[in-house]
Amino acid sequence: MIGFLTRRTGAAIIVLLVLTGAVFVLQQYSPGDPVKAYLGANASPAAVAAERVSLHLDDPLLSRYWHYLTQAIRGDLGISFRTHRPVVTDLGAFLPATVELVVVAFLFALLLGALFATIRTLAGTLVRGILLVGATAPPFLLALGGIILFYAHLGWLPATGRGGDGFLLAHSLVTGDWAVFGAGLQHVVLPAFVLAVAPAVSIGRILRASLQQTLGADHVRTARAKGLTEAAVFGRHVLRNSIGPGLSMAGLQLGFMFAGVVVVEQIFSWPGIGNYLAESIPAADYPAIAGVTVVLGAVYIVTNTVVDMIQALADPRIAL
Amino acid sequence: MIASVDDLHVTLRGNPVLRGVSLSVRPGEILGLVGESGSGKSMLALSLLGLLPPDAHPQVTGTVEVAGVDMVHGSAAAHRAVRRRELGVIFQDPMTSLNPTMRIGRQITEVTRDRAQAVQLLEHVGVADAALRLRVYPHELSGGLRQRVMTAIAVAGRPSLIIADEPTTALDVTVQAQVLKLLRDLRDEYGCSVLFITHDLAVAAQITDRIGVMYAGRLAELGPTRDLLTAPAHPYTAGLLRSRLSLSTPRDRDLPTLQAEAGSRGSGCAYHPRCPLAVDRCAEEQPPLTGSDHQKSCWRDISDMPAGNSAPDPGGHGAAAEGEPVVKLRDIRCDFKVRNGWRRAGTLKALDGVDLDVAPGEAVSIVGESGSGKSTLLRVIAGLIKPTAGTREVTGGTQMVFQDAGSSLTPWLTIGELLRERVLKLGRAEQDDRIEKALTAIGLPITVATARPRQLSGGQRQRVALARATIVPPAVLLCDEPTSALDASLAASVLNLIRKLRGDLGMAVVFVTHDLAVARLMGDRIVVMTGGRVVETGAADDLVSRPQAEYTRTLLAAVPEITS
């Protein structure tokens, strides 16, 4: 176990080094002058040159990268060229919104995926069909369709924003502020659903296939031969043995969802890191881009590590 | 009667698998059900359990009764109650038949959840440290212990009938003997009946009171074990007994085989196309099962059966040429790193200092139980595994034939393409010529060249694997249990073919098997292995009649034989 965590931490460090390194190399070779963005379009050439020096932008790439890394270890990811605030402060402001959106979307995806995998009635076929159609549509189309239907026509749900800031849902849930919680939920439903549909289908298909495989397994025949009811057979002998592939897929999809928020947050004007990233890229705001990259990479690694640990708990044959 | 079926017909996906079986299990008896794959014996077991696979849309006529309950029509709840109270089951492969993610204690007494009872049952089936073992998972146990756990599950509900479907087929021969003894002891103690399903008449002979021989979904013969084995009344039973390979089968003759399955069965006796006694009536009319105590389903009288017809083996037996060995292994060691659960990695010594010489044209059998290192040794000779230490000299090419011909042939290539791969350097015309010769040599029609592996039977696939290995004759043919997945009648003909090819092509053969009887028939010399070491080497007949090593004696004692 300790060996496993050590190996994963080592891998995480390497992955983060590669990711930030890639951002630095991109910065070197991409057009657009971040200093102009930083100082404004009207800055004099002399001021720009001076600022380049003070931002260390004229230093060799490796030395700048080294500077970035040593600062990062102290928790300093640099200053955003665009917002003029520390990137860490920006992330602190935008990350909670994204976390809440993705967590809700992930719960949706698990729920819909489980429904997709297990319901065997006509209604189940219908749900599967709707999900499949939703998953094949591009997210922006789904988002626009949802806004037109639920906001413009029915007026059930708001189209943009999230009705507060910070960890809005978590905070109101803990403090029992149901009015705020309800409003937050209303805001989050549509974007979360758009984000969840494609992952739900991926999770559901894998889970469905592995459930069907397990149902035909020899040990399930043994369980039936004991005279257990179908519910007991399913609950005790099928579920735990089928969950592994579904879990792997869920872990992967959670990572994809954090990356997928860029489009969805833009459409719903959701104040999260997806929106932040979308605004940073055209401004050549590399400190901000690198900061978001580090966060996404870390989320990816942590979720997959957690998934592997849950799998080892579910299946005693897996040794970490 | 504990359980009975009457005129039972079962059709799965439109294919008849049982075609009129009538049979009763008497209180306290062990009833053997013997047949080759596809004979319907497992389907009979599933019918008794009320667990015919629903996806196969089973159509059932006739009656199945267990403890007075109708297992065809009654409610699902009633069937479950019968399974819970009256039936216990032991399936073939204890690895896949136990839930891999549930502790064995929980699995044994899943219905009652009684820990003390689980300990008692485990002790009963001969598992030491039962209280500690309750918390382990199936993969942490050996095959023999797993099958004991399976047996504990089967007797947990104090059943009146235990259905054992090939319970020892996946086990080593020494473990098989222990499990058979355990089953007999449990029957004596609990006074339950046992329905014992196997493909091996000799195994059935060890344990059963009565034997039913199944063929193509019907009972060919049913009678007391001793009667049936000493005086078989059906030509199929007689053929099975005659083609059984034992430690006393003559080595210098072709192995006796059953006539291969051929042609359609029509409306008459399903066995008639293969039967040496068949007359016109057999093809037209299905014989009923007649007789009182010893019943048979045959129009003819067994005393008309012709005597054994095996020809003297034309192959070059004992033709081992003198000269430099084609295989020369010295002090071969092979270590594998293993990780076991949460514990640290250890080292498994698969081979621990093995020396082996194979002379040109010589046939050597390597015999051992699972984990003895015999397959690893074969792979070292083939160059598929690099030994950790030691020297390996192999002159001339080697070719390998594996146990499962089905998965060792590429499924999307035709047989012709599979064979052509090995002779690509030749011209097109010569390639075709070689393919035709290779197919003729293994006794298959040339039309097989356009077939794909799944269109062939298991025996045919193994023949194709042999053709692929010998289309360019190797100096050494390496065989890894090539017949252990085949039915007895097919196995003998494949073994004959290997012997013939060896004689015709003058190649050496290294034959790995777990079966001493087969080892004796296939090798001039036998090498006995256990734990990665060679414990004894000797000329085939000497080793079997005068074993020197203790381990060889244990192995010999465990070989099930039919004594008359």
GROMACS .gro file of C-alpha atoms in nm, chain A residues 103-234:
model
  132
  103VAL     CA    1  -1.914   1.656  -0.864
  104VAL     CA    2  -2.285   1.698  -0.938
  105ALA     CA    3  -2.228   1.597  -1.300
  106PHE     CA    4  -2.030   1.292  -1.188
  107LEU     CA    5  -2.313   1.183  -0.957
  108PHE     CA    6  -2.555   1.223  -1.249
  109ALA     CA    7  -2.321   1.017  -1.469
  110LEU     CA    8  -2.298   0.736  -1.212
  111LEU     CA    9  -2.673   0.732  -1.160
  112LEU     CA   10  -2.757   0.740  -1.530
  113GLY     CA   11  -2.482   0.489  -1.604
  114ALA     CA   12  -2.621   0.249  -1.345
  115LEU     CA   13  -2.970   0.290  -1.491
  116PHE     CA   14  -2.831   0.237  -1.838
  117ALA     CA   15  -2.663  -0.084  -1.726
  118THR     CA   16  -2.935  -0.245  -1.518
  119ILE     CA   17  -3.287  -0.160  -1.632
  120ARG     CA   18  -3.417  -0.441  -1.850
  121THR     CA   19  -3.768  -0.320  -1.916
  122LEU     CA   20  -3.907  -0.127  -2.208
  123ALA     CA   21  -3.856   0.194  -2.009
  124GLY     CA   22  -3.490   0.099  -1.978
  125THR     CA   23  -3.457   0.065  -2.353
  126LEU     CA   24  -3.616   0.409  -2.386
  127VAL     CA   25  -3.374   0.565  -2.132
  128ARG     CA   26  -3.082   0.402  -2.314
  129GLY     CA   27  -3.201   0.537  -2.646
  130ILE     CA   28  -3.239   0.893  -2.515
  131LEU     CA   29  -2.896   0.883  -2.348
  132LEU     CA   30  -2.734   0.746  -2.662
  133VAL     CA   31  -2.883   1.025  -2.874
  134GLY     CA   32  -2.771   1.280  -2.614
  135ALA     CA   33  -2.422   1.136  -2.604
  136THR     CA   34  -2.378   1.155  -2.979
  137ALA     CA   35  -2.482   1.521  -2.991
  138PRO     CA   36  -2.197   1.771  -2.937
  139PRO     CA   37  -2.219   1.924  -2.587
  140PHE     CA   38  -2.281   2.278  -2.711
  141LEU     CA   39  -2.580   2.162  -2.909
  142LEU     CA   40  -2.717   1.977  -2.610
  143ALA     CA   41  -2.656   2.285  -2.394
  144LEU     CA   42  -2.830   2.521  -2.634
  145GLY     CA   43  -3.121   2.281  -2.674
  146GLY     CA   44  -3.154   2.255  -2.297
  147ILE     CA   45  -3.150   2.633  -2.254
  148ILE     CA   46  -3.412   2.684  -2.523
  149LEU     CA   47  -3.640   2.419  -2.376
  150PHE     CA   48  -3.604   2.461  -2.000
  151TYR     CA   49  -3.527   2.834  -1.982
  152ALA     CA   50  -3.685   3.002  -2.281
  153HIS     CA   51  -3.995   2.785  -2.325
  154LEU     CA   52  -4.072   2.626  -1.991
  155GLY     CA   53  -3.898   2.876  -1.766
  156TRP     CA   54  -3.810   2.604  -1.518
  157LEU     CA   55  -3.437   2.658  -1.500
  158PRO     CA   56  -3.205   2.960  -1.522
  159ALA     CA   57  -2.982   2.984  -1.827
  160THR     CA   58  -2.661   3.123  -1.678
  161GLY     CA   59  -2.464   3.175  -1.358
  162ARG     CA   60  -2.477   2.967  -1.044
  163GLY     CA   61  -2.664   3.183  -0.792
  164GLY     CA   62  -2.374   3.252  -0.559
  165ASP     CA   63  -2.004   3.180  -0.519
  166GLY     CA   64  -1.754   2.960  -0.337
  167PHE     CA   65  -1.861   2.615  -0.234
  168LEU     CA   66  -2.221   2.725  -0.261
  169LEU     CA   67  -2.396   2.388  -0.259
  170ALA     CA   68  -2.170   2.226   0.001
  171HIS     CA   69  -2.190   2.526   0.231
  172SER     CA   70  -2.567   2.568   0.215
  173LEU     CA   71  -2.613   2.194   0.258
  174VAL     CA   72  -2.400   2.190   0.573
  175THR     CA   73  -2.559   2.501   0.722
  176GLY     CA   74  -2.908   2.390   0.622
  177ASP     CA   75  -2.976   2.699   0.415
  178TRP     CA   76  -3.233   2.531   0.195
  179ALA     CA   77  -3.334   2.838  -0.006
  180VAL     CA   78  -2.978   2.891  -0.125
  181PHE     CA   79  -2.930   2.520  -0.178
  182GLY     CA   80  -3.244   2.498  -0.391
  183ALA     CA   81  -3.140   2.795  -0.603
  184GLY     CA   82  -2.791   2.650  -0.647
  185LEU     CA   83  -2.936   2.319  -0.749
  186GLN     CA   84  -3.161   2.487  -1.005
  187HIS     CA   85  -2.859   2.653  -1.159
  188VAL     CA   86  -2.643   2.344  -1.165
  189VAL     CA   87  -2.889   2.091  -1.306
  190LEU     CA   88  -2.868   2.181  -1.673
  191PRO     CA   89  -2.490   2.227  -1.709
  192ALA     CA   90  -2.426   1.917  -1.498
  193PHE     CA   91  -2.662   1.710  -1.712
  194VAL     CA   92  -2.497   1.828  -2.035
  195LEU     CA   93  -2.160   1.738  -1.889
  196ALA     CA   94  -2.284   1.398  -1.764
  197VAL     CA   95  -2.459   1.247  -2.065
  198ALA     CA   96  -2.160   1.119  -2.264
  199PRO     CA   97  -1.972   0.984  -1.958
  200ALA     CA   98  -2.294   0.816  -1.838
  201VAL     CA   99  -2.317   0.623  -2.162
  202SER     CA  100  -1.950   0.520  -2.147
  203ILE     CA  101  -1.983   0.403  -1.786
  204GLY     CA  102  -2.318   0.237  -1.852
  205ARG     CA  103  -2.202   0.038  -2.153
  206ILE     CA  104  -1.896  -0.100  -1.977
  207LEU     CA  105  -2.092  -0.179  -1.663
  208ARG     CA  106  -2.366  -0.346  -1.862
  209ALA     CA  107  -2.118  -0.567  -2.048
  210SER     CA  108  -1.940  -0.672  -1.731
  211LEU     CA  109  -2.267  -0.741  -1.549
  212GLN     CA  110  -2.377  -0.964  -1.833
  213GLN     CA  111  -2.046  -1.145  -1.831
  214THR     CA  112  -2.061  -1.201  -1.456
  215LEU     CA  113  -2.421  -1.323  -1.475
  216GLY     CA  114  -2.297  -1.608  -1.693
  217ALA     CA  115  -2.002  -1.692  -1.468
  218ASP     CA  116  -1.958  -2.030  -1.304
  219HIS     CA  117  -1.967  -1.891  -0.951
  220VAL     CA  118  -2.302  -1.729  -1.016
  221ARG     CA  119  -2.428  -2.072  -1.118
  222THR     CA  120  -2.294  -2.197  -0.785
  223ALA     CA  121  -2.482  -1.920  -0.606
  224ARG     CA  122  -2.806  -2.013  -0.783
  225ALA     CA  123  -2.746  -2.380  -0.703
  226LYS     CA  124  -2.743  -2.282  -0.334
  227GLY     CA  125  -3.105  -2.184  -0.377
  228LEU     CA  126  -3.051  -1.811  -0.323
  229THR     CA  127  -3.307  -1.566  -0.456
  230GLU     CA  128  -3.216  -1.372  -0.769
  231ALA     CA  129  -3.185  -1.054  -0.562
  232ALA     CA  130  -2.933  -1.220  -0.329
  233VAL     CA  131  -2.745  -1.365  -0.623
  234PHE     CA  132  -2.724  -1.023  -0.784
   0.00000   0.00000   0.00000
